[in-house]
Coordinates of C-alpha atoms and ligand atoms in Angstrom, one line a residue:
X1 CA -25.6 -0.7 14.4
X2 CA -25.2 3.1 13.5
X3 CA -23.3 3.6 10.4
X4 CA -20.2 5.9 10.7
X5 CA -18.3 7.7 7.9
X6 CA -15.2 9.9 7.4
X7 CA -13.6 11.9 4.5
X8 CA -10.2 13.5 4.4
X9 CA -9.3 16.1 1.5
X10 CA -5.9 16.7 2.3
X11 CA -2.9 17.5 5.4
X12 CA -1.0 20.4 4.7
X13 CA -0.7 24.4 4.6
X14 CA -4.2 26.3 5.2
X15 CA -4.9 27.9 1.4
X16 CA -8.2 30.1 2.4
X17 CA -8.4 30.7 -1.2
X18 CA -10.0 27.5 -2.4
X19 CA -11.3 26.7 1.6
X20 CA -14.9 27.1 -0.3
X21 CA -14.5 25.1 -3.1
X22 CA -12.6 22.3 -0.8
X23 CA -16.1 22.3 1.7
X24 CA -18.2 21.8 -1.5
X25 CA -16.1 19.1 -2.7
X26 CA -16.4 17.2 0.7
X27 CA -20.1 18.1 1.2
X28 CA -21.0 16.0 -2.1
X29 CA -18.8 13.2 -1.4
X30 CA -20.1 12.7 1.8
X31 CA -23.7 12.4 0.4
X32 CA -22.7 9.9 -1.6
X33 CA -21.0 8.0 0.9
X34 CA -23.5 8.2 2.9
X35 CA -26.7 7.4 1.0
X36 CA -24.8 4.2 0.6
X37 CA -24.7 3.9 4.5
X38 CA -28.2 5.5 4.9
X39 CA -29.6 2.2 2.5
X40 CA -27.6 -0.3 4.3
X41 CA -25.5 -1.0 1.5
X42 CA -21.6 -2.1 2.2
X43 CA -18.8 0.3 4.0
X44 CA -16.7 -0.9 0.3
X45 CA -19.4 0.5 -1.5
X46 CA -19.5 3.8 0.2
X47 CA -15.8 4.5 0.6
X48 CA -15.4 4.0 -3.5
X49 CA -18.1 6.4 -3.7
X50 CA -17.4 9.0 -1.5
X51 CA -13.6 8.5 -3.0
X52 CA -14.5 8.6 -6.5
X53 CA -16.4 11.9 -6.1
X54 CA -13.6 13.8 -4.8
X55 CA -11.1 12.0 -7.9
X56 CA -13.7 13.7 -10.1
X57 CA -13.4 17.5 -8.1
X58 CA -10.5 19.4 -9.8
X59 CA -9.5 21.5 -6.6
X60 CA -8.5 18.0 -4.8
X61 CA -4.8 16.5 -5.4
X62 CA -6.3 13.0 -6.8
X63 CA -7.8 11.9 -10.4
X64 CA -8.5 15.2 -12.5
X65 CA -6.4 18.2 -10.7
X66 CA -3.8 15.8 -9.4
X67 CA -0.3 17.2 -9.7
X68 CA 2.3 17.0 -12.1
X69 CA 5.8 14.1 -12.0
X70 CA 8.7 16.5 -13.4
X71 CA 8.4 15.4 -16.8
X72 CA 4.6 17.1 -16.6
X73 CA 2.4 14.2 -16.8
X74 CA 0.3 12.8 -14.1
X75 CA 1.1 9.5 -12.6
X76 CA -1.9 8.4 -9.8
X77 CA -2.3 6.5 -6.7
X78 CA -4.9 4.6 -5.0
X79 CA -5.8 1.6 -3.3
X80 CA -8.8 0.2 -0.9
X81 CA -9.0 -2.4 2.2
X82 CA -12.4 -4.7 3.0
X83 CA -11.7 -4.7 6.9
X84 CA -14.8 -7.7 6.4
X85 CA -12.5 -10.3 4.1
X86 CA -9.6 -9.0 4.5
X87 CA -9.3 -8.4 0.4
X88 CA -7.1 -5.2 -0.5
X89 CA -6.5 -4.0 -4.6
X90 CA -4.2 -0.8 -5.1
X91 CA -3.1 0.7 -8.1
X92 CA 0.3 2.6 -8.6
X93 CA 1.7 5.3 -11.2
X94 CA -0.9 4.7 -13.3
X95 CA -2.0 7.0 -16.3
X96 CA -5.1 8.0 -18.6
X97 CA -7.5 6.7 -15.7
X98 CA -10.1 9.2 -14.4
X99 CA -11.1 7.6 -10.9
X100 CA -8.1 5.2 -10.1
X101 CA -9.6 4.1 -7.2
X102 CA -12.4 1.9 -9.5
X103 CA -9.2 0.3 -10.8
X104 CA -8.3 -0.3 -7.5
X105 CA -11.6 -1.5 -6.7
X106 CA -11.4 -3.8 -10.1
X107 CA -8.1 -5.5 -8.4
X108 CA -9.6 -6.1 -4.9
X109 CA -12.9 -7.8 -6.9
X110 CA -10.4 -9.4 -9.4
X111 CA -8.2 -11.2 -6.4
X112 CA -5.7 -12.4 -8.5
X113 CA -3.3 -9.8 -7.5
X114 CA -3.2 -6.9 -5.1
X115 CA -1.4 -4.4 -6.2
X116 CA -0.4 -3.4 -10.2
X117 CA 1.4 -0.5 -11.5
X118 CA 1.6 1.7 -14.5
X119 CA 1.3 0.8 -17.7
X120 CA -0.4 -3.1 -17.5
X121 CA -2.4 -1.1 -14.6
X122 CA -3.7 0.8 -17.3
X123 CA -4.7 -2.3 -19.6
X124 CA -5.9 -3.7 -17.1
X125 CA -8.7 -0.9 -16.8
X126 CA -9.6 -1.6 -20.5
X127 CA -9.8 -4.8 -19.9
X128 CA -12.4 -4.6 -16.9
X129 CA -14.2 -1.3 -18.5
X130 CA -13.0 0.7 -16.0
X131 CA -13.2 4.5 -17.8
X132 CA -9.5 5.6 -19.6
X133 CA -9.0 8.7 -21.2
X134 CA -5.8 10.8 -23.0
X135 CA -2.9 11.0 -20.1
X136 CA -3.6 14.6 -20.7
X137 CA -7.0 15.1 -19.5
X138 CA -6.2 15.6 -16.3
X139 CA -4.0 17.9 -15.8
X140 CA -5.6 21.3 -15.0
X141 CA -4.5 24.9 -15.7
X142 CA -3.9 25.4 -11.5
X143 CA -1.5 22.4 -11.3
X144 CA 0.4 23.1 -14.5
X145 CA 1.0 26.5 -13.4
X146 CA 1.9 25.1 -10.1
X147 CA 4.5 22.6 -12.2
X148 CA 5.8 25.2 -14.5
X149 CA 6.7 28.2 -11.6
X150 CA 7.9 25.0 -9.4
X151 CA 6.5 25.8 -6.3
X152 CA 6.2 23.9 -3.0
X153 CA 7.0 20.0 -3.3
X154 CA 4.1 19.6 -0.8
X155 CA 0.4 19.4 -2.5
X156 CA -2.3 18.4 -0.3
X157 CA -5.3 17.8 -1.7
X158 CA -5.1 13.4 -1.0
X159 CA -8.3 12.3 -0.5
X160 CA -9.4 9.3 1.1
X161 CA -12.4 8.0 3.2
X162 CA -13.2 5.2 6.3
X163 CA -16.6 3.9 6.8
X164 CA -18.2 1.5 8.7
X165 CA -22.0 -0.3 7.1
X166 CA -24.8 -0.9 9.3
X167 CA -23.8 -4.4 9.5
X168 CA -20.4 -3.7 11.6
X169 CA -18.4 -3.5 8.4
X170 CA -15.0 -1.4 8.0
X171 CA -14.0 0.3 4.8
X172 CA -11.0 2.2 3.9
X173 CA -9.8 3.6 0.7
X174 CA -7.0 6.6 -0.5
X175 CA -5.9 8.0 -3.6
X176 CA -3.5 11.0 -4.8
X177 CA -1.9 12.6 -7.5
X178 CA 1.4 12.3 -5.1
X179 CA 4.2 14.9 -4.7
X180 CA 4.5 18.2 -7.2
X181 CA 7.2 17.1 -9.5
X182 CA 8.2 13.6 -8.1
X183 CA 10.2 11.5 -10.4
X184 CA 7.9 9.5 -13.1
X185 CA 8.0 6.2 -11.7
X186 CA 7.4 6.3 -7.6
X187 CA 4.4 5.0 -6.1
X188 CA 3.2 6.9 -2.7
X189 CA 1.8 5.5 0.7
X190 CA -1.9 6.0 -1.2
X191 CA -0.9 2.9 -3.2
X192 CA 0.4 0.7 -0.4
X193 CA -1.9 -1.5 2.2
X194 CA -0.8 -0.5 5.2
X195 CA 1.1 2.9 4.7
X196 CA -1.5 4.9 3.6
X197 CA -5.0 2.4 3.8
X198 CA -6.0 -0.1 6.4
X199 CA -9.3 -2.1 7.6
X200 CA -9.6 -4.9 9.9
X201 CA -12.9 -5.3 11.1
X202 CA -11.4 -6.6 14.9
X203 CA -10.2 -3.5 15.4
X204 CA -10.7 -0.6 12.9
X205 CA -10.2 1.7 9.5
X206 CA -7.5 4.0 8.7
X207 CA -6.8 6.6 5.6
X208 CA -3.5 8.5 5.8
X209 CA -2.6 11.8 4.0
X210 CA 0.8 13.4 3.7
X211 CA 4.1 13.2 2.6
X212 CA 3.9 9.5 1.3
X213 CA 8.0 8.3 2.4
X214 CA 7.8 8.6 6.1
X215 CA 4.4 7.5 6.1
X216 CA 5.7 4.8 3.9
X217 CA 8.5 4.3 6.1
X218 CA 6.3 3.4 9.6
X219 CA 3.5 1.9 7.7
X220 CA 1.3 4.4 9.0
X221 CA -2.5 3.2 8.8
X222 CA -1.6 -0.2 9.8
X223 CA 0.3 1.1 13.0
X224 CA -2.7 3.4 13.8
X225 CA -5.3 0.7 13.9
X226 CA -3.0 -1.6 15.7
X227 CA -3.2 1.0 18.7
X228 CA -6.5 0.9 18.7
X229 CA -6.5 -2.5 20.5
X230 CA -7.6 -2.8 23.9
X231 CA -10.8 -0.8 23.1
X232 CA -8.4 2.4 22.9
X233 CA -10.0 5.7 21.0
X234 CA -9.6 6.2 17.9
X235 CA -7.9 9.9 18.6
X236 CA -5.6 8.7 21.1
X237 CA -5.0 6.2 18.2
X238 CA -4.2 8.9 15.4
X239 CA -2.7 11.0 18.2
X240 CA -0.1 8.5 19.4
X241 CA 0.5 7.4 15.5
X242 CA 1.5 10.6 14.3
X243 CA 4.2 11.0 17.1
X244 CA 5.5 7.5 16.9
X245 CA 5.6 9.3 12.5
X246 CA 7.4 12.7 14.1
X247 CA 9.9 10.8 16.3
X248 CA 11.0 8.2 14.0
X249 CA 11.4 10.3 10.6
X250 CA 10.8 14.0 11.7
X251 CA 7.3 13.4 9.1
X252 CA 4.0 15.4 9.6
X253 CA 0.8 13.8 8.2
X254 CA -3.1 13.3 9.0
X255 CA -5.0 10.2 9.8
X256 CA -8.7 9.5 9.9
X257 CA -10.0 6.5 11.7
X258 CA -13.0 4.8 12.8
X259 CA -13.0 2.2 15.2
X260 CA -14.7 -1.7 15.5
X261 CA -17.2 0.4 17.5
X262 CA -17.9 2.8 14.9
X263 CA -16.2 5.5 17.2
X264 CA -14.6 8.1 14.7
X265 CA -11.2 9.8 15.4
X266 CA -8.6 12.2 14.0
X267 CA -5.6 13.8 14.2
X268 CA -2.9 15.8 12.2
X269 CA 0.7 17.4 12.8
X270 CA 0.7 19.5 9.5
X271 CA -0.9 22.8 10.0
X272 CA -4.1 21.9 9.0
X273 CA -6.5 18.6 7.5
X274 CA -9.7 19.4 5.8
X275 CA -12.5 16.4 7.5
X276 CA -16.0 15.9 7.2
X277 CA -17.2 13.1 9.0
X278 CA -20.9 12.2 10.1
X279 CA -22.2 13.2 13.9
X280 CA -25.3 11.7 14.8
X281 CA -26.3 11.2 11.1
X282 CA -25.2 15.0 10.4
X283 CA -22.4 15.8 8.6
X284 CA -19.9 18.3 10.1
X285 CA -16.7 19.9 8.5
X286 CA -13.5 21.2 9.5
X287 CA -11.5 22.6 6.6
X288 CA -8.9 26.0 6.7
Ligands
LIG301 N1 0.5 10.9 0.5 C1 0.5 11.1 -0.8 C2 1.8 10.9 -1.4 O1 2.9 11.1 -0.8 O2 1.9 10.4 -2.5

């Protein structure tokens, strides 16, 4: 079957200043998800990719650029579904890790556990030679100016990515830098299977981006592929989601999904989501 990919960079305010910057970002880390896709390799291969590429592009909210907890350091988030084997790893608060979501990719491969946090996260890396580097390496000059003036608690810039191999595979994988000056310590919806990533290859793929506690709160990706059932599209799916998200806990948020037929879909109730997602083997973009 056709392969089928999507990329989010981030729900939130429009910024028109970093709009280019944001489509070059998504541009690369589409061609890297999908020269997986285009070789037949596996929808878990490509999501990691396309994810990883985006951790390592400073103007995204995830890996180097992510934002800063209130004490200034950066604590990350990430986590990634096989919709195939139902086999899920996510990492939480973790430091000194340049692309979390390989560590979150070394837990799903491990299988011993599916989720670790913070510090035995971190050894954990070292351990399975996943890249670690000074705590202070990622922070940027944009988000520590952002820190020190205190602006906004919002910082979009999440990334995540749903794809879906040649072979009818689903894929889905998020990761974040989290909230501007959250307390050191909390874990976001990008660390947590079934709030902000989801994959079941019956029905479908999900990566959510936004405020992480309401999304937490409705288990967000999980409840979007559920409505998927029934052969349902995947942006009625997103659609219907996100109100069940606004009428519950008054929460905004994006959603990108593909479906068991490798029907894409999308939807947001912030003011804007940059996408890029492929049509007919073309990428196209929406970013603001
Ligand atoms: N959705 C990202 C976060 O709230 O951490």
């Amino acid at each position: 079957m056709p392969a089928a990919l999507i990329l989010h960079g981030g729900a939130g305010a429009a910024d028109p200043d970093s709009r280019g910057q944001r489509e070059r970002g998504l541009i690369s880390a589409f061609a890297a998800g999908w020269n997986v896709l285009s070789h037949n390799g596996r929808a878990l291969d490509a999501v990691i990719s396309a994810v990883a590429v985006l951790e390592d592009d400073p103007v995204f909210n995830a890996g180097l650029g992510s934002c800063l907890t209130q004490d200034g350091t950066v604590e990350l988030d990430a986590s990634v579904m096989d919709g195939a084997a139902f086999r899920v790893g996510a990492v939480g608060a973790v430091a000194g890790v340049r692309n979390p979501i390989r560590l979150a990719r070394a837990v799903l491969e491990d299988g011993r556990h599916a989720l670790m946090v913070g510090p035995g996260a971190w050894r954990f890396a070292r351990e399975r030679a996943v890249p670690t580097l000074s705590a202070q390496s990622l922070v940027t000059a944009r988000q520590y100016q952002r820190w020190r003036t205190g602006r906004g608690v919002a910082t979009p810039g999440t990334v995540g990515a749903v794809a879906q191999d040649t072979a009818g595979n689903l894929a889905a994988a998020t990761s974040t830098g989290g909230l501007v000056h959250k307390r050191s310590g909390r874990v976001g919806d990008s660390a947590i299977i079934g709030a902000g990533t989801y994959a079941d290859n019956g029905l479908g793929g999900c990566s959510a981006t936004g405020d992480g506690e309401p999304i937490l709160r409705t288990t967000l990706a999980r409840t979007a592929v559920e409505l998927l059932g029934g052969g349902r599209e995947p942006g009625w799916a997103a659609q219907t989601a996100l109100r069940l998200l606004g009428q519950r806990t008054g929460g905004e948020a994006g959603l990108i999904l593909i479906d068991g037929l490798g029907r894409i879909g999308y939807a947001y109730t912030t003011p804007t989501m940059s996408v890029a997602l492929s049509v007919e083997r073309q990428v196209q973009l929406r970013v603001a």
